[in-house]
Short mmCIF file of C-alpha atoms and ligand atoms in Angstrom, two decimals:
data_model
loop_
_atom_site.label_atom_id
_atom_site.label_comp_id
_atom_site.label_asym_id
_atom_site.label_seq_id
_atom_site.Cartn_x
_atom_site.Cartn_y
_atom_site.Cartn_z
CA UNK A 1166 -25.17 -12.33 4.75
CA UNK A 1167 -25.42 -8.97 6.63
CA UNK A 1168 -23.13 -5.84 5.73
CA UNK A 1169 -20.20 -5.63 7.87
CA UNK A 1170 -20.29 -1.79 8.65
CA UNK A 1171 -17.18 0.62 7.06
CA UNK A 1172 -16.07 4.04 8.07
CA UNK A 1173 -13.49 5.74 6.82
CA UNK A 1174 -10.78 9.03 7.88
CA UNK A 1175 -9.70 11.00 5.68
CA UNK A 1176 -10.62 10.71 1.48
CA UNK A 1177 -12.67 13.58 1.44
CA UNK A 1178 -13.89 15.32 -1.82
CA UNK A 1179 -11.26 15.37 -4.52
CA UNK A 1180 -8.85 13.64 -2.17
CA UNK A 1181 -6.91 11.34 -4.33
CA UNK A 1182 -7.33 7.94 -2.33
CA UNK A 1183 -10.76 8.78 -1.39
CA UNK A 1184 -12.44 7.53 -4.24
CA UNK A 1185 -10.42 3.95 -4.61
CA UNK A 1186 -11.61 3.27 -1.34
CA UNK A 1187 -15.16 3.73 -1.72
CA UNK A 1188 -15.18 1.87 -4.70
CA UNK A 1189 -13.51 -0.81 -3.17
CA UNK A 1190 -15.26 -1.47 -0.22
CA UNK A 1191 -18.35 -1.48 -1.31
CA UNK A 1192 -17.81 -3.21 -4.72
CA UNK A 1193 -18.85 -6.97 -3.84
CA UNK A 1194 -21.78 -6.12 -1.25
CA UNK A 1195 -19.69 -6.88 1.56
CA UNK A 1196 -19.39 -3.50 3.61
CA UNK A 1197 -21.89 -0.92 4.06
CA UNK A 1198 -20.71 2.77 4.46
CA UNK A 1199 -21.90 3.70 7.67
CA UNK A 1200 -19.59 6.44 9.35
CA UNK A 1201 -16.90 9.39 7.99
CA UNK A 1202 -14.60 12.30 9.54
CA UNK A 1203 -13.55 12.41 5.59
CA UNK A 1204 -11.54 15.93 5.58
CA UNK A 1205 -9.92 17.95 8.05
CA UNK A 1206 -12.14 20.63 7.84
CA UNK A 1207 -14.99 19.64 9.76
CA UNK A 1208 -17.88 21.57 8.38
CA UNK A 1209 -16.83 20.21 4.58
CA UNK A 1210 -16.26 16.29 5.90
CA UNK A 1211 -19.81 16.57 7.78
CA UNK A 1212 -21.35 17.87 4.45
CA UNK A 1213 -19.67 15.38 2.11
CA UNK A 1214 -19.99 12.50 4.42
CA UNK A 1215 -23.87 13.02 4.08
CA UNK A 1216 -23.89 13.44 0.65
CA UNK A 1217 -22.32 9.89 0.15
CA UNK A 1218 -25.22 8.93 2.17
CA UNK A 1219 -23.70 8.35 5.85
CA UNK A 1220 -26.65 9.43 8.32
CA UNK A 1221 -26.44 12.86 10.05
CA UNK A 1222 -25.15 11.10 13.55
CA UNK A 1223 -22.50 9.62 11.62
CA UNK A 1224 -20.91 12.22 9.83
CA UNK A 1225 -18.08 13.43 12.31
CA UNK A 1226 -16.07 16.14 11.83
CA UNK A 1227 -12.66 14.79 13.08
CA UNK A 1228 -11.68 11.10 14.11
CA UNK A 1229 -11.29 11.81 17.55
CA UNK A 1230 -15.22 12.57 17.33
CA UNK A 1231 -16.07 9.98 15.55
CA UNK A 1232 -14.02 6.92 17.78
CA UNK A 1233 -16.25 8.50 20.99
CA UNK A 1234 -19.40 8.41 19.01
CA UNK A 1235 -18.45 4.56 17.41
CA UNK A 1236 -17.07 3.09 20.37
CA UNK A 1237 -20.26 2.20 22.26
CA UNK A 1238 -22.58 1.95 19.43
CA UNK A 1239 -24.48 -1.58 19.59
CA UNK A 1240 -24.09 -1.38 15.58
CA UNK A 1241 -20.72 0.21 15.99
CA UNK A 1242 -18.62 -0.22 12.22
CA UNK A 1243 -16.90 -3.25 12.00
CA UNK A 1244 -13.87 -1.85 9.74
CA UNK A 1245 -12.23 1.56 9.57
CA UNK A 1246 -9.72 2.79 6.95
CA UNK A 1247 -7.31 5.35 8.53
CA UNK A 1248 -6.63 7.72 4.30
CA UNK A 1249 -5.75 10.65 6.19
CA UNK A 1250 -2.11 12.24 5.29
CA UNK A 1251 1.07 9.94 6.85
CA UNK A 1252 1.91 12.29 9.68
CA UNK A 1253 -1.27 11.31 10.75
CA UNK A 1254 -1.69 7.46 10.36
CA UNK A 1255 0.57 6.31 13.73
CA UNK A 1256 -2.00 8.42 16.33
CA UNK A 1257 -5.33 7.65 14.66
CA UNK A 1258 -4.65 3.90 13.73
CA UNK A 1259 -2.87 3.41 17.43
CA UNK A 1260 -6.35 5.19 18.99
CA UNK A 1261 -8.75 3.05 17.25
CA UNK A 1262 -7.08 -0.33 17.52
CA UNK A 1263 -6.96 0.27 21.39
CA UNK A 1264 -10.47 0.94 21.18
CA UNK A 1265 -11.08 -2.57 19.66
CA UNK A 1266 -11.31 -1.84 16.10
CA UNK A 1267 -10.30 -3.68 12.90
CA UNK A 1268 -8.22 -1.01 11.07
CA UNK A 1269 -6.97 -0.27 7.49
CA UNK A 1270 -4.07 2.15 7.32
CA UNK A 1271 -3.02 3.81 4.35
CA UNK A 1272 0.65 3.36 4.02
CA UNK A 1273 3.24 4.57 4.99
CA UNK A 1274 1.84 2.76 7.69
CA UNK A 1275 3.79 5.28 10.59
CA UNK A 1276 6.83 7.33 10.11
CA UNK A 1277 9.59 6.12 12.39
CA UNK A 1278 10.37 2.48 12.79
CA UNK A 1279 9.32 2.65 16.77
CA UNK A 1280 5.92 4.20 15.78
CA UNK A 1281 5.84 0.62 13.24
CA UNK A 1282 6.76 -1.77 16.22
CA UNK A 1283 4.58 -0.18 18.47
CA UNK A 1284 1.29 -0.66 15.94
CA UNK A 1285 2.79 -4.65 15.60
CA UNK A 1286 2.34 -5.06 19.49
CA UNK A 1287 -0.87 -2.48 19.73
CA UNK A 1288 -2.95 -4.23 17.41
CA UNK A 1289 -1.40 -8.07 18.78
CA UNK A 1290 -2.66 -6.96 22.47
CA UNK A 1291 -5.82 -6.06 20.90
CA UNK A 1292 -6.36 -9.28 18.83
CA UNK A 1293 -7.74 -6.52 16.30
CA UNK A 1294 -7.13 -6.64 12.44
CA UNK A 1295 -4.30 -4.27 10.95
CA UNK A 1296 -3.94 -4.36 7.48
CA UNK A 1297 -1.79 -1.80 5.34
CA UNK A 1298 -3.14 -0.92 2.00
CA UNK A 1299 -0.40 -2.39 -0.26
CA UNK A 1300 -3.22 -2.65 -2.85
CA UNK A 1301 -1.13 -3.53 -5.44
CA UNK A 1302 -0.45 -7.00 -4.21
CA UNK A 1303 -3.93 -7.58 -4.31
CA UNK A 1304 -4.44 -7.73 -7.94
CA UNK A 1305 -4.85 -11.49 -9.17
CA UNK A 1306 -2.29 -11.62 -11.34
CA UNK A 1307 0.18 -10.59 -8.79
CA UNK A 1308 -1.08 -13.35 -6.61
CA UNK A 1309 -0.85 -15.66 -9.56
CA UNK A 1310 2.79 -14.90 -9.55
CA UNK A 1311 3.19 -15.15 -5.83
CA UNK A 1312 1.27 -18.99 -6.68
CA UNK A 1313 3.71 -19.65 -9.17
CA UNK A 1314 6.64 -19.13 -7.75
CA UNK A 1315 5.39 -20.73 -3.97
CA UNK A 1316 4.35 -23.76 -6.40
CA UNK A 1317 8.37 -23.90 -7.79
CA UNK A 1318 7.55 -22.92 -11.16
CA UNK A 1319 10.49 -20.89 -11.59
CA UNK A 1320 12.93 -22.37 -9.36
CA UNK A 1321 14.50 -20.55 -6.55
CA UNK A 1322 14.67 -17.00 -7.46
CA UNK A 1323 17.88 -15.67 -8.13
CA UNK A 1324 17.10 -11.88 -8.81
CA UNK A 1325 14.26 -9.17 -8.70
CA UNK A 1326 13.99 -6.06 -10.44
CA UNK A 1327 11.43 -3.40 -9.70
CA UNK A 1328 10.78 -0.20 -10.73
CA UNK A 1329 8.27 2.64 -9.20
CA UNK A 1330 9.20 5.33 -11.54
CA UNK A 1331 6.92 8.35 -12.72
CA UNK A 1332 7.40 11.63 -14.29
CA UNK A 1333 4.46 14.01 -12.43
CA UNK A 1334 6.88 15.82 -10.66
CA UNK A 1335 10.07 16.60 -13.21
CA UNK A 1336 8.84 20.19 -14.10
CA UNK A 1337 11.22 22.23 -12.25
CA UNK A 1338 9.01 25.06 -12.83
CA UNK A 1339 6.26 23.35 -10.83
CA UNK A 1340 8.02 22.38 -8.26
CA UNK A 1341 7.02 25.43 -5.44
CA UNK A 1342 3.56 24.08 -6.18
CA UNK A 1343 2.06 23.85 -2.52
CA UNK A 1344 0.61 20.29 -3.67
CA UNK A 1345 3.90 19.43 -4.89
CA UNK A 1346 6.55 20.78 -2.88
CA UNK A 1347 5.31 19.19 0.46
CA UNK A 1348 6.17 15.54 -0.83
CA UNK A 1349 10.04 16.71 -0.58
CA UNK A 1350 10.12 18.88 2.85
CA UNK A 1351 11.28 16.70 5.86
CA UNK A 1352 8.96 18.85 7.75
CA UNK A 1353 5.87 17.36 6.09
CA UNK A 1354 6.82 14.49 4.81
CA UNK A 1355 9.36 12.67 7.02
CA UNK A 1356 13.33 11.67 6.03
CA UNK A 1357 12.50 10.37 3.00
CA UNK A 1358 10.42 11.87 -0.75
CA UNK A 1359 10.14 9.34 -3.62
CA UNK A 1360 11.04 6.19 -1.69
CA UNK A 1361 8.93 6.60 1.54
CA UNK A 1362 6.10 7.46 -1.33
CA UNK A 1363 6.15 4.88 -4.06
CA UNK A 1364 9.13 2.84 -3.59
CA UNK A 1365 7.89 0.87 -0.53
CA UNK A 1366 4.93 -0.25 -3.02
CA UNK A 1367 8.11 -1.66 -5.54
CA UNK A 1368 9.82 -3.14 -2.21
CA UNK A 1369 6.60 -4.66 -0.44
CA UNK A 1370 5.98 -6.11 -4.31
CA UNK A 1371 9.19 -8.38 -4.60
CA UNK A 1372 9.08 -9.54 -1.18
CA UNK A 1373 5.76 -10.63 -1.69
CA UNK A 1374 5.92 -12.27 -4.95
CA UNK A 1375 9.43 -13.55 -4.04
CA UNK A 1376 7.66 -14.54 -0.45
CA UNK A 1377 10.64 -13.36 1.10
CA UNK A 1378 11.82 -10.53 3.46
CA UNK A 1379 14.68 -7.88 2.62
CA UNK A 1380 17.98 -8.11 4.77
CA UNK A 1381 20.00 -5.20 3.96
CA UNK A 1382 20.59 -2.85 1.18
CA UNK A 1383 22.52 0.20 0.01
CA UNK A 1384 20.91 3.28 -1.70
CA UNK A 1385 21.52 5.81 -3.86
CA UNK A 1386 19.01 9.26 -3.03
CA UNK A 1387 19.07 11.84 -5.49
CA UNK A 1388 17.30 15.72 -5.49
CA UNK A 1389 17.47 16.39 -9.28
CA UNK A 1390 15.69 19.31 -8.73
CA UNK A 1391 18.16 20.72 -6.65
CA UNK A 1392 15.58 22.84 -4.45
CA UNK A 1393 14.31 19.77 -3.28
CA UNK A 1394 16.00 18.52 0.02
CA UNK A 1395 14.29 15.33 0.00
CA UNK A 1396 15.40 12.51 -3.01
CA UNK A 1397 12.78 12.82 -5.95
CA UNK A 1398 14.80 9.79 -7.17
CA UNK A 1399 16.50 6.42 -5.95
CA UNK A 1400 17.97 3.44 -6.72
CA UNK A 1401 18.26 0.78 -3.79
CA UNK A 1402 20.29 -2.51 -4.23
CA UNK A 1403 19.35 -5.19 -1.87
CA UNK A 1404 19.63 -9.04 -0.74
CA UNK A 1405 16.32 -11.33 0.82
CA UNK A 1406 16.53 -13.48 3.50
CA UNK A 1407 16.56 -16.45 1.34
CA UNK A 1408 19.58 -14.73 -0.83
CA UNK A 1409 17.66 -13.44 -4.04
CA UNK A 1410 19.19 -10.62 -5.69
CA UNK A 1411 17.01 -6.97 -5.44
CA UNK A 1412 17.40 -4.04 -7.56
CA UNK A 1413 14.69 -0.62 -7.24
CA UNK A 1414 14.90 1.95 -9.28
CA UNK A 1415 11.87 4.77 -8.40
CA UNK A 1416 11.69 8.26 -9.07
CA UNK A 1417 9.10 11.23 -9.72
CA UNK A 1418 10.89 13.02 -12.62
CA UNK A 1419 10.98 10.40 -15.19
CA UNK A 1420 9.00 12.23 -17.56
CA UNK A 1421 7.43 10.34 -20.05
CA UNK A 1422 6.27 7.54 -17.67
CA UNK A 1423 2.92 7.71 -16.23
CA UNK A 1424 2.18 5.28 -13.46
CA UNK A 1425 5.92 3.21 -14.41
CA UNK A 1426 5.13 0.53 -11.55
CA UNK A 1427 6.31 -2.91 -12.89
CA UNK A 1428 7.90 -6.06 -11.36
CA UNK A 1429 10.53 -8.97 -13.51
CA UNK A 1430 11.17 -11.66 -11.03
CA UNK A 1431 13.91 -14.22 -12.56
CA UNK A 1432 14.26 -17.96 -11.13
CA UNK A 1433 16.72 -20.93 -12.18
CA UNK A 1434 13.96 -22.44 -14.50
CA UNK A 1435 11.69 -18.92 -15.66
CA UNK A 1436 10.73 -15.45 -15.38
CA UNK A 1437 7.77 -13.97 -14.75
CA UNK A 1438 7.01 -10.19 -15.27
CA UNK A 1439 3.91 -7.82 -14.50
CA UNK A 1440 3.55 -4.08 -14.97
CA UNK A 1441 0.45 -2.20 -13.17
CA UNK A 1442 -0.35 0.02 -16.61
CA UNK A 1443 -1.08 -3.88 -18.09
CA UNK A 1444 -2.50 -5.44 -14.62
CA UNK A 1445 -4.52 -8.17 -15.94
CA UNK A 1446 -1.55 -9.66 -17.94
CA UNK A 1447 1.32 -11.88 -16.25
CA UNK A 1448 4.43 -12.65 -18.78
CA UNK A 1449 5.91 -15.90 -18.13
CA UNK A 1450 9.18 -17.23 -19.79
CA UNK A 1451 10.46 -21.10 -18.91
CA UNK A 1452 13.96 -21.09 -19.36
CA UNK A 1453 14.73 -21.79 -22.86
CA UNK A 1454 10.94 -21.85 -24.31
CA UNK A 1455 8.80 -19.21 -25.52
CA UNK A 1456 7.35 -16.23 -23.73
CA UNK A 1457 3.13 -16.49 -22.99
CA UNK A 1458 0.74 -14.12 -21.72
CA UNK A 1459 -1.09 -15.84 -18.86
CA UNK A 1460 -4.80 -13.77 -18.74
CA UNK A 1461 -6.54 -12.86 -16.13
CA UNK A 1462 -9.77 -14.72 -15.52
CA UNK A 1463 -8.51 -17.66 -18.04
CA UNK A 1464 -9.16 -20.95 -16.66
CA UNK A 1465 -6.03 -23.04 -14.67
CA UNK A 1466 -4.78 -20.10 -12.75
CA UNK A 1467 -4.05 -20.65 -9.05
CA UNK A 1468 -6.62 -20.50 -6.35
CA UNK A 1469 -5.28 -17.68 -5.04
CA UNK A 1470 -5.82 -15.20 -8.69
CA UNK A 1471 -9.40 -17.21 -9.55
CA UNK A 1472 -10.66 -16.23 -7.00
CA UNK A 1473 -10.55 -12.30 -6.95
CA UNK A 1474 -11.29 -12.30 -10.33
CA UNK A 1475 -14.56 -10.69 -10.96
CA UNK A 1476 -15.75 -10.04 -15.04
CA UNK A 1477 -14.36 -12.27 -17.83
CA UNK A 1478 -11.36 -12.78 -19.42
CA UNK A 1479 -9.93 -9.60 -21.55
CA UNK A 1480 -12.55 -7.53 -19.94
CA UNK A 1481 -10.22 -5.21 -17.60
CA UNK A 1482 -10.23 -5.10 -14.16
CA UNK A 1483 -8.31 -2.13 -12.70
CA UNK A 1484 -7.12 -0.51 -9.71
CA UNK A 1485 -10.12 0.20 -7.62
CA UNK A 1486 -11.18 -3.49 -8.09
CA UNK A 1487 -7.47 -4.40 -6.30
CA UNK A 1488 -8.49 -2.32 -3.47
CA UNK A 1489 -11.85 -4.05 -3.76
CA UNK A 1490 -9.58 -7.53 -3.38
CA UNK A 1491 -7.93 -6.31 -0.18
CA UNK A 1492 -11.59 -5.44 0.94
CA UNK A 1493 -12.73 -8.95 0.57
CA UNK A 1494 -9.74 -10.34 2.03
CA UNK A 1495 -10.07 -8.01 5.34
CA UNK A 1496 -14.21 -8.92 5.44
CA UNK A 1497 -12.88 -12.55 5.52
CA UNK A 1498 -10.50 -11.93 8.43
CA UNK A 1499 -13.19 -9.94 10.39
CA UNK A 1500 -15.61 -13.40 9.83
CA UNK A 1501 -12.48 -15.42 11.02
CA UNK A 1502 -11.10 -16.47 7.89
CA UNK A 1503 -7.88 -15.50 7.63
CA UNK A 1504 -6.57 -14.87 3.68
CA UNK A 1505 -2.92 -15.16 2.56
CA UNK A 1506 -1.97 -12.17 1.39
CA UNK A 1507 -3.50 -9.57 3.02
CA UNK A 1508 -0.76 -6.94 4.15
CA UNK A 1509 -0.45 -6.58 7.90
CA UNK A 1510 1.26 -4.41 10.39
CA UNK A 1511 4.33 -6.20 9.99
CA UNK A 1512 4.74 -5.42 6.37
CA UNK A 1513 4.22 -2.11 7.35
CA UNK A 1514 7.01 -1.71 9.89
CA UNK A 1515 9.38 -3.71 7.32
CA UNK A 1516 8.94 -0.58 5.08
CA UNK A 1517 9.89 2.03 7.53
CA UNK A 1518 12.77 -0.18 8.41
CA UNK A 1519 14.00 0.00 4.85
CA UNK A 1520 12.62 3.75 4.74
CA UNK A 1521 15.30 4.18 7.40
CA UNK A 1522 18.43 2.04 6.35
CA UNK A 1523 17.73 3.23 2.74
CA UNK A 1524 18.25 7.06 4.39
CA UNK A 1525 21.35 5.91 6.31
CA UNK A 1526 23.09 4.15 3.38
CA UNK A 1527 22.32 6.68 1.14
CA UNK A 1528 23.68 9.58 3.82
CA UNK A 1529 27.11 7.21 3.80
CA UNK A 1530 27.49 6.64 0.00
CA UNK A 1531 26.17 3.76 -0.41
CA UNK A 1532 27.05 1.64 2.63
CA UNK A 1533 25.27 -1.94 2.88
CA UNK A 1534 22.95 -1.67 6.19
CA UNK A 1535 20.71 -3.99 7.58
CA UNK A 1536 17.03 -3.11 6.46
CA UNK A 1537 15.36 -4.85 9.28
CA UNK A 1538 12.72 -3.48 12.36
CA UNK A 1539 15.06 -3.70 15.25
CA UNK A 1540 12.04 -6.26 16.86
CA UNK A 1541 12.22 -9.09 13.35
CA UNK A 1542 16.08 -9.07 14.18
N1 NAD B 2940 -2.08 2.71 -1.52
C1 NAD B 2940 -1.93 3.56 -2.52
O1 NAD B 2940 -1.71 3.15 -3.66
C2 NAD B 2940 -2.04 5.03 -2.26
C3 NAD B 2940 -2.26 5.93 -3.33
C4 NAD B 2940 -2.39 7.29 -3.03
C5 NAD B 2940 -2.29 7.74 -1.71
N2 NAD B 2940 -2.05 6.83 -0.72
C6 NAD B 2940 -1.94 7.26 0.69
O2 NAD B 2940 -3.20 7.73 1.14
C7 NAD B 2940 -3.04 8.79 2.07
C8 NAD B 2940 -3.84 10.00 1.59
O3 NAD B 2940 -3.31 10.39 0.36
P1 NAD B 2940 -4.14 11.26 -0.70
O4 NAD B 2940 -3.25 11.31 -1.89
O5 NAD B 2940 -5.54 10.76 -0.82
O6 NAD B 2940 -4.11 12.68 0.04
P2 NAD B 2940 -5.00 13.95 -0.32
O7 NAD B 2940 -4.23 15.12 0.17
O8 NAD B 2940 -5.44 13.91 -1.74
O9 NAD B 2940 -6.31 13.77 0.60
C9 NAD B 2940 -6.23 13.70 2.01
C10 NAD B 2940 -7.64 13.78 2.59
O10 NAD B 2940 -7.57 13.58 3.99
C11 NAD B 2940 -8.28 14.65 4.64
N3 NAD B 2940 -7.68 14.87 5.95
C12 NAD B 2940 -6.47 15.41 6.24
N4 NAD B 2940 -6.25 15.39 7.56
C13 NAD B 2940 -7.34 14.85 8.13
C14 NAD B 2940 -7.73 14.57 9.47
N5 NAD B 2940 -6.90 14.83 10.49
N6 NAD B 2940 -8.92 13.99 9.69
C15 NAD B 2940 -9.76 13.70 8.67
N7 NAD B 2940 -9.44 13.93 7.37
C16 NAD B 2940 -8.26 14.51 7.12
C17 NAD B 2940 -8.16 15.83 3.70
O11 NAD B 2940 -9.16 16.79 3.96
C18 NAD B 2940 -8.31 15.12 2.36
O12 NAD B 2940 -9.67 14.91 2.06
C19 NAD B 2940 -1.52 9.05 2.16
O13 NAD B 2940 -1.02 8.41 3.30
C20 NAD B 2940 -0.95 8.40 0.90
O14 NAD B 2940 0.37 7.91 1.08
C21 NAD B 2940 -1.93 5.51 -0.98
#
């Protein structure tokens, strides 16, 4: 089968997404890397774009460069992945799905909710691909769990509890660090720090292992470090569709935890819980018998976890190899075979929806609001 042709914005050298991405798509033979504006200094993308072996023509220097010098290509790339900072994702994935290409933006997929709709109805005129990199989803033994409970094997499911909760940015006397202090300045990073950042990973988690969509929920923002105006910590109650039960805790100065990304969803008849520092295991309890690990890459898991499962059982498989998953799953789509799973536009507006309501609650104390894109109403 010939390469399906990948470019890429943004994740230049030392970038911190970069990397994960290149890994990803190229790990099962299924993209080639054919075109780059990787940094937003164009001499330095140019330069590193042709050391990763993209040919001179096709090593822009900004995206608006390279979309004129893809668009009429006969062999023009099939894919591009929009890892550019998120002030930046609305114009530059909006530009190229007009222009008829499949796109994969880094999330947060826009920063207002009418940015989000308008990428829904962009890339639906287009009949283009837009997928949002909620890689996390994409590891198998997250989409065992989404299996499992699909399949009923925990009974309707009562209550989630998530948690996106890391400690890189409790020392106070780091916090005027240029690379730091950005994250919490509405001017650069929108209305909201910690939740906009790693929290929609914990909500986009339980609605799709729960299969589910959030209603409405009521927040709790925090600036621990007080010179912070944006929350470097939250906790977010909410309520699915289908009535389950959420709770979120995230936050940035928890020292002590590293990545702290883990998921416990609990059903009438068993729980199930996964934790991204352990990926490959999935913890299963039936109600009132004992408690197994269910392995990666063991035989009898669904469908949907055998098959992104690449080396054997208890050898690891780790983050870039989930990116990898949502690689294979978009170079299916662009053949015409459409995967479950594979995060879309939609899920992407759903999280600046709850971005939003989680800023409004939390500005009135608390108050339940609906967490819905005003179009899904
Ligand atoms: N899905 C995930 O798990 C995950 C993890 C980390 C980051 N991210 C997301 O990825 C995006 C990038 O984050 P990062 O941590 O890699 O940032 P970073 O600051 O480490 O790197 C950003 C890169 O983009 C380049 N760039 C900036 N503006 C550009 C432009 N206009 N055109 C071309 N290149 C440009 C920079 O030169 C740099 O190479 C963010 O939206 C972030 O939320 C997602």
């Amino acid at each position: 089968m010939t390469k399906l042709k990948w470019g890429m914005i943004g994740g230049g050298d030392g970038s911190q997404i970069g990397p994960a991405h290149r890994l990803g798509a190229q790990a099962d033979g299924l993209f080639e890397f054919a075109a780059g504006a990787l940094d937003h200094r164009p001499v330095e993308g140019r330069a590193y774009a042709q050391r990763l072996g993209i040919a001179e023509d096709r090593a822009y220097g900004d995206w608006r460069e390279m979309l004129e010098g893809e668009r009429d290509r006969a062999d023009r790339i099939d894919l591009v992945t929009v890892a550019t900072p998120n002030s930046t994702h609305f114009e530059i994935t909006k530009a190229f799905l007009e222009a008829g290409f499949n796109v994969l933006c880094e999330k947060p997929m826009t920063l207002t909710v009418e940015e989000g709709e308008e990428i829904v109805r962009v890339a639906e005129a287009s009949g283009k691909i837009c997928a949002v990199n909620y890689c996390y989803s994409a590891y198998p033994m997250v989409r065992q769990a989404r299996a499992m409970v699909r399949n009923g094997e925990i009974g309707k499911v009562r209550l989630v509890v998530t948690n996106f909760s890391h400690g890189h940015h409790g020392d106070a006397t780091d916090a005027d660090n240029p690379r730091v202090r950005w994250r919490y300045d509405p001017a650069m990073a929108g209305v909201s720090g910690q939740f906009a950042d790693c929290g929609i990973h914990a909500l986009h988690m339980a609605s799709f292992i729960c299969d589910d969509a959030v209603d409405r929920l009521s927040a709790d923002f925090a600036s621990t470090i007080p010179s912070r105006e944006l929350e470097d910590d939250a906790m977010v109650n909410f309520r699915m569709t289908g009535g389950t039960v959420g709770r979120l805790w995230t936050s940035s100065v928890a020292i002590g935890r590293q990545h702290g990304f883990d998921i416990q969803v609990f059903g009438e008849t068993g729980g199930l819980r996964w934790a991204s520092e352990q990926p490959n295991q999935l913890i299963s309890t039936p109600v009132g018998g004992r408690t197994q690990i269910i392995e990666k890459g063991e035989a009898g898991l669904h469908e949907e976890a055998r098959r992104l499962s690449r080396v054997a059982i208890a050898h690891p498989e780790g983050f870039p190899l989930a990116v990898a998953n949502i690689y294979c799953d978009l170079a299916d789509a662009i053949r015409g075979e459409t995967r479950d799973g594979l995060p879309g536009a939609a899920d992407g507006v759903r999280s600046m929806a709850a971005v939003h309501a989680a800023v409004d609650s939390a500005r009135q104390h608390g108050a339940w609001v609906d967490a819905r894109p005003p179009m899904f109403r």
